[in-house]
PDB file of C-alpha atoms and ligand atoms in Angstrom:
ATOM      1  CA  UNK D  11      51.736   0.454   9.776  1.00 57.00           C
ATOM      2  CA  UNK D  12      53.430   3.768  10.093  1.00 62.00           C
ATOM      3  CA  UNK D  13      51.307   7.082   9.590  1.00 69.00           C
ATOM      4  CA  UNK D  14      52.151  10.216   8.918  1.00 79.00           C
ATOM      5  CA  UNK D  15      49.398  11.946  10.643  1.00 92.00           C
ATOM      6  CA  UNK D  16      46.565  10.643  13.233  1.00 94.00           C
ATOM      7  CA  UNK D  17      44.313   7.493  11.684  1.00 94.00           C
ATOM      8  CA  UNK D  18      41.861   8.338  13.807  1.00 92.00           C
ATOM      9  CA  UNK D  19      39.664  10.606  12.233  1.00 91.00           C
ATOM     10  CA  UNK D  20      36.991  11.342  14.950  1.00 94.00           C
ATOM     11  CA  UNK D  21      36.975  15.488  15.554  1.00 94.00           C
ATOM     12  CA  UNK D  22      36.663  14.805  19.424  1.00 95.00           C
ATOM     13  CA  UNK D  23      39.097  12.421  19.575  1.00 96.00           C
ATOM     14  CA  UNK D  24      41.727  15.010  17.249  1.00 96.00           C
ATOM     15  CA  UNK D  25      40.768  17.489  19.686  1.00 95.00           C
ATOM     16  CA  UNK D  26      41.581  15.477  22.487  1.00 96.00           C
ATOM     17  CA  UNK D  27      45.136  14.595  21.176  1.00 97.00           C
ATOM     18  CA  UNK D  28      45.908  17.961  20.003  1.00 95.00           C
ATOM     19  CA  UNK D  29      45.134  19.169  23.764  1.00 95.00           C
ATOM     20  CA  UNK D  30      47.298  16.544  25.378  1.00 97.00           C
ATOM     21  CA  UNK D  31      50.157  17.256  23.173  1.00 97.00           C
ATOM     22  CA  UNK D  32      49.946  20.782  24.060  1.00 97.00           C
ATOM     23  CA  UNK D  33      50.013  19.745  27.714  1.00 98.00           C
ATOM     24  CA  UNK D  34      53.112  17.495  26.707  1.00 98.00           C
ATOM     25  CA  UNK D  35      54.818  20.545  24.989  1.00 98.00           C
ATOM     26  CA  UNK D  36      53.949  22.877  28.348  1.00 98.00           C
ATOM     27  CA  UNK D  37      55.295  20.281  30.244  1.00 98.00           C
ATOM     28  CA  UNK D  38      59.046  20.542  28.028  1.00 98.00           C
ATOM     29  CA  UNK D  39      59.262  23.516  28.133  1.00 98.00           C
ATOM     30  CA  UNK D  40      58.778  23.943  31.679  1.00 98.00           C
ATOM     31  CA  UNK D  41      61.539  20.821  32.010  1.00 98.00           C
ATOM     32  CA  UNK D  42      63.600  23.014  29.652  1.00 98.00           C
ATOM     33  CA  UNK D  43      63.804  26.184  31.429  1.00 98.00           C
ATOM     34  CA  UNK D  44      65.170  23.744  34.705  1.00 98.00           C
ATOM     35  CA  UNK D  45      68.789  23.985  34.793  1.00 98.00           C
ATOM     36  CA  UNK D  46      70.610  20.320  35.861  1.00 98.00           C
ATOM     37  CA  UNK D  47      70.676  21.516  39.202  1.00 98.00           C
ATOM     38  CA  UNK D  48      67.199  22.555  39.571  1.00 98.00           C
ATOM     39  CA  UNK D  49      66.351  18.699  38.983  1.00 98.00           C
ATOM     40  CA  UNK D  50      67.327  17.987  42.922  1.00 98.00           C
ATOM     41  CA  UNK D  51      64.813  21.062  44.001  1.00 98.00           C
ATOM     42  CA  UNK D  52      61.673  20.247  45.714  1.00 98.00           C
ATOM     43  CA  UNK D  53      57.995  19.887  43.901  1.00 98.00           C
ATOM     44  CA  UNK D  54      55.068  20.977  44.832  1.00 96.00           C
ATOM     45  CA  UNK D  55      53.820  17.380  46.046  1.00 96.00           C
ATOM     46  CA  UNK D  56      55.559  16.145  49.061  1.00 94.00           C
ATOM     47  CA  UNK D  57      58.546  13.916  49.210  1.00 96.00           C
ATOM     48  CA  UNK D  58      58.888  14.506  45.434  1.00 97.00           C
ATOM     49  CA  UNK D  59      61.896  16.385  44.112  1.00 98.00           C
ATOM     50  CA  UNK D  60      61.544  17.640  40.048  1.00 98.00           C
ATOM     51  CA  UNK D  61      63.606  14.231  39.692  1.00 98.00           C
ATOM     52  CA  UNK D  62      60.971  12.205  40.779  1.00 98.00           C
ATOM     53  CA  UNK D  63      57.959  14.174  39.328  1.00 98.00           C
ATOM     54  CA  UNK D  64      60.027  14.043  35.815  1.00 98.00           C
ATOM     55  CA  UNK D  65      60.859   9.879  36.078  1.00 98.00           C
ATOM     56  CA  UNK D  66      57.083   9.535  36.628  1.00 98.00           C
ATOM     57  CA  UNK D  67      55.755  11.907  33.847  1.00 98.00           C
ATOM     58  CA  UNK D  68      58.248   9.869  31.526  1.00 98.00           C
ATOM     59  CA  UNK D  69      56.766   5.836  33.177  1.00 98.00           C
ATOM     60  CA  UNK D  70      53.853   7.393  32.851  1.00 98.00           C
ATOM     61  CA  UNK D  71      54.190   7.623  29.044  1.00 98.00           C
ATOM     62  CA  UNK D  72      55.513   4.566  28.800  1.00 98.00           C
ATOM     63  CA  UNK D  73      52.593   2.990  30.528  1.00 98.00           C
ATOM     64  CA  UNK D  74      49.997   4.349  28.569  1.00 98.00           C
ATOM     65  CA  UNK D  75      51.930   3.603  25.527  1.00 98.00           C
ATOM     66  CA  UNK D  76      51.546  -0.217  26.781  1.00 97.00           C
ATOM     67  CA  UNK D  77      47.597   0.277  26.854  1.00 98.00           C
ATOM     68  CA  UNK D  78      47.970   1.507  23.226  1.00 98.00           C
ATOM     69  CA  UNK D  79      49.960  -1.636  21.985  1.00 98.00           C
ATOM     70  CA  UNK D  80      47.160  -3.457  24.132  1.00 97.00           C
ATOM     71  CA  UNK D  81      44.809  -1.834  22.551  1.00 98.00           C
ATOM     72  CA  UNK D  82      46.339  -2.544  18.955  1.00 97.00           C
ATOM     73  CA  UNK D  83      47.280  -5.906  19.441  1.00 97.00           C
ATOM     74  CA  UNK D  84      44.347  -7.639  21.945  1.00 96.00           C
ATOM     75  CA  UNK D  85      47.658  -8.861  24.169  1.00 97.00           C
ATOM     76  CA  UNK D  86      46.799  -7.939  27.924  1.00 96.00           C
ATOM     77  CA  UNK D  87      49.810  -5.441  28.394  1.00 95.00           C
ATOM     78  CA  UNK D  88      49.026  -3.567  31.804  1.00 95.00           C
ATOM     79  CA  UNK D  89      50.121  -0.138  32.767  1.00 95.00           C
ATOM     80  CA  UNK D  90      52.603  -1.167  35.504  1.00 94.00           C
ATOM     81  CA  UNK D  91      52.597  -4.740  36.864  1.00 93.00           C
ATOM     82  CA  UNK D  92      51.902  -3.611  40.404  1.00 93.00           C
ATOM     83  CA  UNK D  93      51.367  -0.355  42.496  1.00 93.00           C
ATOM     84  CA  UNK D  94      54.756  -1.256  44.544  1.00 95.00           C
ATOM     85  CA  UNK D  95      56.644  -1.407  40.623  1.00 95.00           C
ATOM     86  CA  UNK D  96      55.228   1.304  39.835  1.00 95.00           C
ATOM     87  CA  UNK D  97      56.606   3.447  43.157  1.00 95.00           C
ATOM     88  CA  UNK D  98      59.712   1.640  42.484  1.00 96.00           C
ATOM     89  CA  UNK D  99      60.196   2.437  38.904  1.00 97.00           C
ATOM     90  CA  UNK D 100      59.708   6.291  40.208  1.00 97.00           C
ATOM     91  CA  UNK D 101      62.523   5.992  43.282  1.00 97.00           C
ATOM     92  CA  UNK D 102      64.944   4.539  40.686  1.00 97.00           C
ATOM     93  CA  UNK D 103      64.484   7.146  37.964  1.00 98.00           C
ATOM     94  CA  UNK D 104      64.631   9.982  40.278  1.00 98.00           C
ATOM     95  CA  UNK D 105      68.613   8.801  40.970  1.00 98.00           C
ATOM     96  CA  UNK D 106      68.929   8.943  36.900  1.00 98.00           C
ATOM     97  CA  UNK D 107      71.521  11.591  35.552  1.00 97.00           C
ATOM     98  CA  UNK D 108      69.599  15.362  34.429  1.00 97.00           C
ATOM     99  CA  UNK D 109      70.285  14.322  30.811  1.00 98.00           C
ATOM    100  CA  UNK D 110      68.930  10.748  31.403  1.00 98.00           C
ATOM    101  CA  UNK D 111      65.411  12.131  32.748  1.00 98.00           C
ATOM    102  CA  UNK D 112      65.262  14.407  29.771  1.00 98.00           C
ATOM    103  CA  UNK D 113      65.839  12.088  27.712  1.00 98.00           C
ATOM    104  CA  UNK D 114      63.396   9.561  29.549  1.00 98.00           C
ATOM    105  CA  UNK D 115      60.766  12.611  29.077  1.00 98.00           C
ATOM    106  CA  UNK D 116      61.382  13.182  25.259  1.00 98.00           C
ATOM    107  CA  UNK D 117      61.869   9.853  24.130  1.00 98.00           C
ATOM    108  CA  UNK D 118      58.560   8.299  25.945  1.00 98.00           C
ATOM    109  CA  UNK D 119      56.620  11.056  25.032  1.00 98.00           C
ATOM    110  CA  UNK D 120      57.545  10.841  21.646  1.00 97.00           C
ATOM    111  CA  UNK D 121      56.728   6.648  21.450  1.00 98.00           C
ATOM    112  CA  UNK D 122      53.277   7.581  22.975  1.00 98.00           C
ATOM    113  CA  UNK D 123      52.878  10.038  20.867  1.00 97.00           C
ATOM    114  CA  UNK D 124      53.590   7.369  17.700  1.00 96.00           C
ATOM    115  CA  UNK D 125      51.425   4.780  19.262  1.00 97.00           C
ATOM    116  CA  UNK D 126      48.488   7.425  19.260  1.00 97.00           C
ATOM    117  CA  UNK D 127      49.361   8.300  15.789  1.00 97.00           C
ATOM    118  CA  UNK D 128      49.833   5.014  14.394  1.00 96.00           C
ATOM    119  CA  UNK D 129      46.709   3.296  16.324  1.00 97.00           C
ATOM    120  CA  UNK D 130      43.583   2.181  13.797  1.00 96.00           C
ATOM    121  CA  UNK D 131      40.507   3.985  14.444  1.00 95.00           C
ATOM    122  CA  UNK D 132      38.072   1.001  15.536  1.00 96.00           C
ATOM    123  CA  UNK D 133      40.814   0.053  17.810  1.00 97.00           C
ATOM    124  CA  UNK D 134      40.023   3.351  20.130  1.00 98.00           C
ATOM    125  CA  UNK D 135      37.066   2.057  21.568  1.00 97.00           C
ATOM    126  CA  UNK D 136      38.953  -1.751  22.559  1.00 98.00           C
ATOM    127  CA  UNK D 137      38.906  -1.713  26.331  1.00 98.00           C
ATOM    128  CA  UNK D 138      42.225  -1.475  28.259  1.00 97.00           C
ATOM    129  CA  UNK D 139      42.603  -1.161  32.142  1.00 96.00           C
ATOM    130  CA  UNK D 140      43.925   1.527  34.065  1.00 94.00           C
ATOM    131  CA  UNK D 141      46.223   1.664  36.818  1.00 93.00           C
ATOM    132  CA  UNK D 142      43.497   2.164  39.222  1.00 89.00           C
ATOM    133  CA  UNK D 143      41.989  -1.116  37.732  1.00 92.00           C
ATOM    134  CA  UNK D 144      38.837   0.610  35.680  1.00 93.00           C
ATOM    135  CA  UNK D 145      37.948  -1.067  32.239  1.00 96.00           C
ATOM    136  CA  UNK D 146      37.741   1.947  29.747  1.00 97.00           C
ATOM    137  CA  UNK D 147      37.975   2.499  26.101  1.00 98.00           C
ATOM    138  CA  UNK D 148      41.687   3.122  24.426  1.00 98.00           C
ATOM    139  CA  UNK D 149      40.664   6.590  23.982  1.00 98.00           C
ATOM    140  CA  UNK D 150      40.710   7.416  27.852  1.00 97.00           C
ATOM    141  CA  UNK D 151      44.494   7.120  27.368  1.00 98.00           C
ATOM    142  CA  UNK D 152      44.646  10.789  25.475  1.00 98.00           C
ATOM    143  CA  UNK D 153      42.581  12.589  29.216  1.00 98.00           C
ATOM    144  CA  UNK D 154      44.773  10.170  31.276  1.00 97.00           C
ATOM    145  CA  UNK D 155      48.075  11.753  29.794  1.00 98.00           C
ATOM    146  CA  UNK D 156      46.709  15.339  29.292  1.00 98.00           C
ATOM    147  CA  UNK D 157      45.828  15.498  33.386  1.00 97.00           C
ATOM    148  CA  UNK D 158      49.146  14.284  33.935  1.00 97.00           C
ATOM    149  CA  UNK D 159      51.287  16.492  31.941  1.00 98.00           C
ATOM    150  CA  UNK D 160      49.279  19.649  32.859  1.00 98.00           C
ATOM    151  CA  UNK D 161      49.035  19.307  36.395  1.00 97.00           C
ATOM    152  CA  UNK D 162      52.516  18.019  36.920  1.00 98.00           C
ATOM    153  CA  UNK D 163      53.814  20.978  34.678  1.00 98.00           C
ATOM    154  CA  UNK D 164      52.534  23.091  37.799  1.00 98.00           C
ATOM    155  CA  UNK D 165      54.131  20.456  40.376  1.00 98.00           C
ATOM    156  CA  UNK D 166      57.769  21.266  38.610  1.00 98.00           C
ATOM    157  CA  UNK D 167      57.294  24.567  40.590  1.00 98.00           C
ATOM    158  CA  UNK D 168      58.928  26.456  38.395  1.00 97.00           C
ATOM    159  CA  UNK D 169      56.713  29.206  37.433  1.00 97.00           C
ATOM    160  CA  UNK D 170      53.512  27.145  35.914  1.00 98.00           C
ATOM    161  CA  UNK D 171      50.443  27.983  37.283  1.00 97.00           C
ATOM    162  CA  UNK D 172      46.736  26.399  36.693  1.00 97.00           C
ATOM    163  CA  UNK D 173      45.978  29.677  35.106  1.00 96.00           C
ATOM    164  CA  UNK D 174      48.289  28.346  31.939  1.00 97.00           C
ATOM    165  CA  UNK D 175      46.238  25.366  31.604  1.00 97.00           C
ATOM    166  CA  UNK D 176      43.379  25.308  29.061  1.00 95.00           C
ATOM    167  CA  UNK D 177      40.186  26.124  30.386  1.00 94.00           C
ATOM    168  CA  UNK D 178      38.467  22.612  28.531  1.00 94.00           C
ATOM    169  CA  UNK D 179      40.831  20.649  30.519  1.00 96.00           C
ATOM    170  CA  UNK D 180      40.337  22.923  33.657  1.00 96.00           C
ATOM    171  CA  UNK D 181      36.757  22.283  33.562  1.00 95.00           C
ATOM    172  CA  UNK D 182      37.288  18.560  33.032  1.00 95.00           C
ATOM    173  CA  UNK D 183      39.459  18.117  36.013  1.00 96.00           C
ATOM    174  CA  UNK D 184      37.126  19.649  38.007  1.00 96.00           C
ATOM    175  CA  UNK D 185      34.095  17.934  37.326  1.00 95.00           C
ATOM    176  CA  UNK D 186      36.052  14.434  37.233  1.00 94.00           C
ATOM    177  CA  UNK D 187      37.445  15.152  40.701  1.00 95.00           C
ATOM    178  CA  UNK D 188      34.156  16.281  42.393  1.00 94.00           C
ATOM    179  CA  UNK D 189      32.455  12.995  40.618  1.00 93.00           C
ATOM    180  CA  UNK D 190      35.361  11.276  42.666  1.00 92.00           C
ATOM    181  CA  UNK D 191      34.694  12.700  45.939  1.00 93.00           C
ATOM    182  CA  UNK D 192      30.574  12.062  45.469  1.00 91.00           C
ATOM    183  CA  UNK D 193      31.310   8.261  44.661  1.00 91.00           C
ATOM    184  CA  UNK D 194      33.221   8.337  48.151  1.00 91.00           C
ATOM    185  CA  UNK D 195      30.654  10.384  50.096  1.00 89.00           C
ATOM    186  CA  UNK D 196      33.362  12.683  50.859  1.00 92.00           C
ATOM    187  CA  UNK D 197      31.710  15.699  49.535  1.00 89.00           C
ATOM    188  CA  UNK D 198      28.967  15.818  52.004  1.00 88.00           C
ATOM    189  CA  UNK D 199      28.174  20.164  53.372  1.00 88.00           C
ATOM    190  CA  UNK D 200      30.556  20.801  50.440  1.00 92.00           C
ATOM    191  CA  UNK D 201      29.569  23.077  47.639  1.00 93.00           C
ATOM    192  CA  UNK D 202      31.665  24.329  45.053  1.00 93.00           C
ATOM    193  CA  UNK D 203      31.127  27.156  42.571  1.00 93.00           C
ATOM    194  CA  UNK D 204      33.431  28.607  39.696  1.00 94.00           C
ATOM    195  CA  UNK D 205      32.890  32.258  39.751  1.00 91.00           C
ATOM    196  CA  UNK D 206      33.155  34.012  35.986  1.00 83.00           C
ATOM    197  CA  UNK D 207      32.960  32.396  33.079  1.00 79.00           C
ATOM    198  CA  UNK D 208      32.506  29.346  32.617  1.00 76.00           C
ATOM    199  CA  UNK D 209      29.903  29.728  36.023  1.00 87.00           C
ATOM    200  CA  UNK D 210      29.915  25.582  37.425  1.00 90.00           C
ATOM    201  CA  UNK D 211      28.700  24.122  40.568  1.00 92.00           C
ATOM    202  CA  UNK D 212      29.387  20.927  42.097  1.00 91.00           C
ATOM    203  CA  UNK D 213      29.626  19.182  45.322  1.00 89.00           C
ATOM    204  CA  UNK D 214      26.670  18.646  47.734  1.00 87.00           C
ATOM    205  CA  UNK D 215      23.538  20.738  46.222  1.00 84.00           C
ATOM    206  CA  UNK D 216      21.170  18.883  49.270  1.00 85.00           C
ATOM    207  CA  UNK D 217      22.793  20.336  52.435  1.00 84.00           C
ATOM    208  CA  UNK D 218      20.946  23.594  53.582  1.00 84.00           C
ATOM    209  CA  UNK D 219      23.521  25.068  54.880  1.00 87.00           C
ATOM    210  CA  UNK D 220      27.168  23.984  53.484  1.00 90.00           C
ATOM    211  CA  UNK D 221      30.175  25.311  53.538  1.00 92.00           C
ATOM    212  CA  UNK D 222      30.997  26.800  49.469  1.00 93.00           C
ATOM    213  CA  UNK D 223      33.883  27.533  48.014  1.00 94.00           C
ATOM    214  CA  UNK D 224      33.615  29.971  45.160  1.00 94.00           C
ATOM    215  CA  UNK D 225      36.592  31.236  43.216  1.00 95.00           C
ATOM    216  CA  UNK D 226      37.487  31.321  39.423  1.00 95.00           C
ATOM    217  CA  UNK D 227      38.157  27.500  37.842  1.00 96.00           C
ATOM    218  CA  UNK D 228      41.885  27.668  37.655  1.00 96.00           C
ATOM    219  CA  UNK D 229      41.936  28.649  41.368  1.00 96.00           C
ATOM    220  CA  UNK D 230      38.882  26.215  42.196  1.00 96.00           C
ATOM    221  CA  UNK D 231      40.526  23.646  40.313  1.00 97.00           C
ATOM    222  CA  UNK D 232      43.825  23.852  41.635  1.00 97.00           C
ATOM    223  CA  UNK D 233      42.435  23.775  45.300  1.00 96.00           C
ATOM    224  CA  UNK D 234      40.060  20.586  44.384  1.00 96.00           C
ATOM    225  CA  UNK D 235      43.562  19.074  43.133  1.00 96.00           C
ATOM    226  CA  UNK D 236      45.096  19.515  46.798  1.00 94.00           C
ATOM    227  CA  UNK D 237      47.440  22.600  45.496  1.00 93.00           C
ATOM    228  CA  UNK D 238      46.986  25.591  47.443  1.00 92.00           C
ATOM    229  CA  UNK D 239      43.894  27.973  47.976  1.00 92.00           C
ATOM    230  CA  UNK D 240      45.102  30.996  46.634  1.00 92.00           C
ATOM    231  CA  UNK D 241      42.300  32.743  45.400  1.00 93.00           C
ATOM    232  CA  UNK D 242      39.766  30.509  47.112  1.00 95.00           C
ATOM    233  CA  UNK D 243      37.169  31.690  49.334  1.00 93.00           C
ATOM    234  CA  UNK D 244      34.371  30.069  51.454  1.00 93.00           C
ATOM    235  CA  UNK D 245      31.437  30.644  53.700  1.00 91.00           C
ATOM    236  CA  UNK D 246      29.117  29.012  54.869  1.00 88.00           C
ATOM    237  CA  UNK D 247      25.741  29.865  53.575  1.00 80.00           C
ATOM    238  CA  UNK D 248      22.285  28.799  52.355  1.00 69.00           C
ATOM    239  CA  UNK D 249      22.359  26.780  49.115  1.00 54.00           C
ATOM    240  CA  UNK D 250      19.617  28.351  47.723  1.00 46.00           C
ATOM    241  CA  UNK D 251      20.794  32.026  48.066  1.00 47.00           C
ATOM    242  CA  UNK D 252      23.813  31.276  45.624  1.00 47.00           C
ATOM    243  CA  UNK D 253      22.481  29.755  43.063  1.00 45.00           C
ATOM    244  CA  UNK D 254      22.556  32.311  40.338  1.00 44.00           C
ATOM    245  CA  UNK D 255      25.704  31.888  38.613  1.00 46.00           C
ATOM    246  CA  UNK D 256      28.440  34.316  39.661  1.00 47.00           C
ATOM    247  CA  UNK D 257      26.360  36.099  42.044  1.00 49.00           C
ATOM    248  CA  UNK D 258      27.316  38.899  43.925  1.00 48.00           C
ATOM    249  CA  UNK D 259      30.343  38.558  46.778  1.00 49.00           C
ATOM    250  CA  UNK D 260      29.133  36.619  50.150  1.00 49.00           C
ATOM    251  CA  UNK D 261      27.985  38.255  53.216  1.00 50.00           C
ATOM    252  CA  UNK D 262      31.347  39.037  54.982  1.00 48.00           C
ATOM    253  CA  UNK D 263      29.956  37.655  58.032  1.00 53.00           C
ATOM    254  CA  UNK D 264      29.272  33.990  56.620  1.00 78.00           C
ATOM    255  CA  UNK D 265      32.910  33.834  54.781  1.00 82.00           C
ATOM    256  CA  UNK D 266      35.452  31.526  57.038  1.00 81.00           C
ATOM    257  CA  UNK D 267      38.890  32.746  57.897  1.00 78.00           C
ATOM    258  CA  UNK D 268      40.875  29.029  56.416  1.00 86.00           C
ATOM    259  CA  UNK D 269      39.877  27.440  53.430  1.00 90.00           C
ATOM    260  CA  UNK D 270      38.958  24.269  54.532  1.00 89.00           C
ATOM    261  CA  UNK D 271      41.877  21.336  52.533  1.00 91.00           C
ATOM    262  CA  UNK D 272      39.266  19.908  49.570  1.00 93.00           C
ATOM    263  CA  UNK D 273      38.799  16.171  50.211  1.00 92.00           C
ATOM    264  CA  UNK D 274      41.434  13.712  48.872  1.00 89.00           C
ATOM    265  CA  UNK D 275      41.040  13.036  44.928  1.00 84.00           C
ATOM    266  CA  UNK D 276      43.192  10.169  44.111  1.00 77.00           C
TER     267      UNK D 276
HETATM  268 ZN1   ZN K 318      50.735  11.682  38.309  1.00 74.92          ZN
END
């Protein structure tokens, strides 16, 4: 069947799409305003040039787009048959021409984008699995994709900043990465609060005296994603004396010199 517009008719699941095609649209024009020979210039995650963080934006389409056809059609299609094919597929496509990863980027983004479109609403909730091998509903794909193009927008290094992504998806990074770190245990003496608005905490709430790192969400969120701490701060302090939201500036005296790196995410 071939649709003109989304069959999926659920508001939260429109608003969902709408926010990961923006994030595929931010992530174009940041591709766009590359020149050819930008491509061979570093990212912002190590060992990765623009090549390779462009070849894996563009897989990663592709992959999801082979949970969708799952999803459509019951046949087990996984993202990537393996973790090593999946590091592979990246190393190849970051040899690919300029023009070929731009067009890898368009053209997969634009089959995802038709598998999204064109998929029946009861098939949304049929389970797929994800690279990380967690049974979830079809409709995980859309957050899957939207955390991908945003962040790795920012990775091109080419002037995006977690300050141009949306605040919803901001927020939802943030609380899906501390939920990470607390299934792991890794967040133990580790509190974490979003200063302004939208006022969050996370992190360890039971230590009495932990270390807390308070900034506003982009700048929280970007260090929680292991991307800088610009515009991070933390002390070490008693739990209980922060707890209104935004409250006023630490005690100079309790606020460490280095941000301490935010425990690994994925
Ligand atoms: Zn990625």
């Amino acid at each position: 069947m071939v649709a003109r517009s989304d069959l999926t008719r659920d508001p939260q699941l429109l608003e969902a799409l709408l926010q990961a095609r923006r994030g595929s649209a931010f992530f174009a024009r940041k591709l766009n305003e590359l020149t050819d020979a930008d491509f061979d210039g570093a990212s912002l995650l190590p060992g990765w040039t623009r090549r390779h963080v462009t070849a894996h934006i563009g897989y990663n389409a592709r992959a999801i787009a082979r949970l969708i056809e799952w999803a459509a059609t019951g046949v087990e299609t996984p993202m990537y048959p393996s973790p090593e094919a999946r590091d592979h597929e990246i190393e190849f496509g970051a040899t690919l021409s300029p023009i070929a990863l731009r067009n890898l980027f368009g053209h997969s983004a634009v089959h995802l984008n038709v598998e999204w479109r064109d998929l029946p609403a009861d098939a949304w909730q049929h389970k797929v699995k994800t690279a990380q091998g967690r049974t979830v509903p079809a409709e995980e794909t859309v957050w899957m994709r939207t955390r991908e193009v945003w962040i790795h927008a920012v990775d091109l290094d080419n002037g995006a900043t977690f300050a141009d992504i949306p605040e919803p998806v901001l927020a939802r990074l943030l609380t899906d990465i501390t939920a990470a770190w607390h299934t792991r245990g890794t967040d133990t003496g580790l509190l974490i609060k979003t200063t302004g608005q939208p006022a969050m905490t996370f992190g360890d709430t039971s230590t009495e005296t932990p270390v807390i790192i308070t900034g506003p969400l982009a700048a929280i969120t970007r260090w929680a994603a292991g991307r800088g701490t610009n515009g991070v701060r933390a002390e070490r302090g008693a739990a209980a004396g922060v707890t209104a939201a935004g409250a006023a500036a630490p005690t100079s005296d309790a606020v460490l010199t280095e941000v301490p790196a935010a425990p690994k995410w994925i």
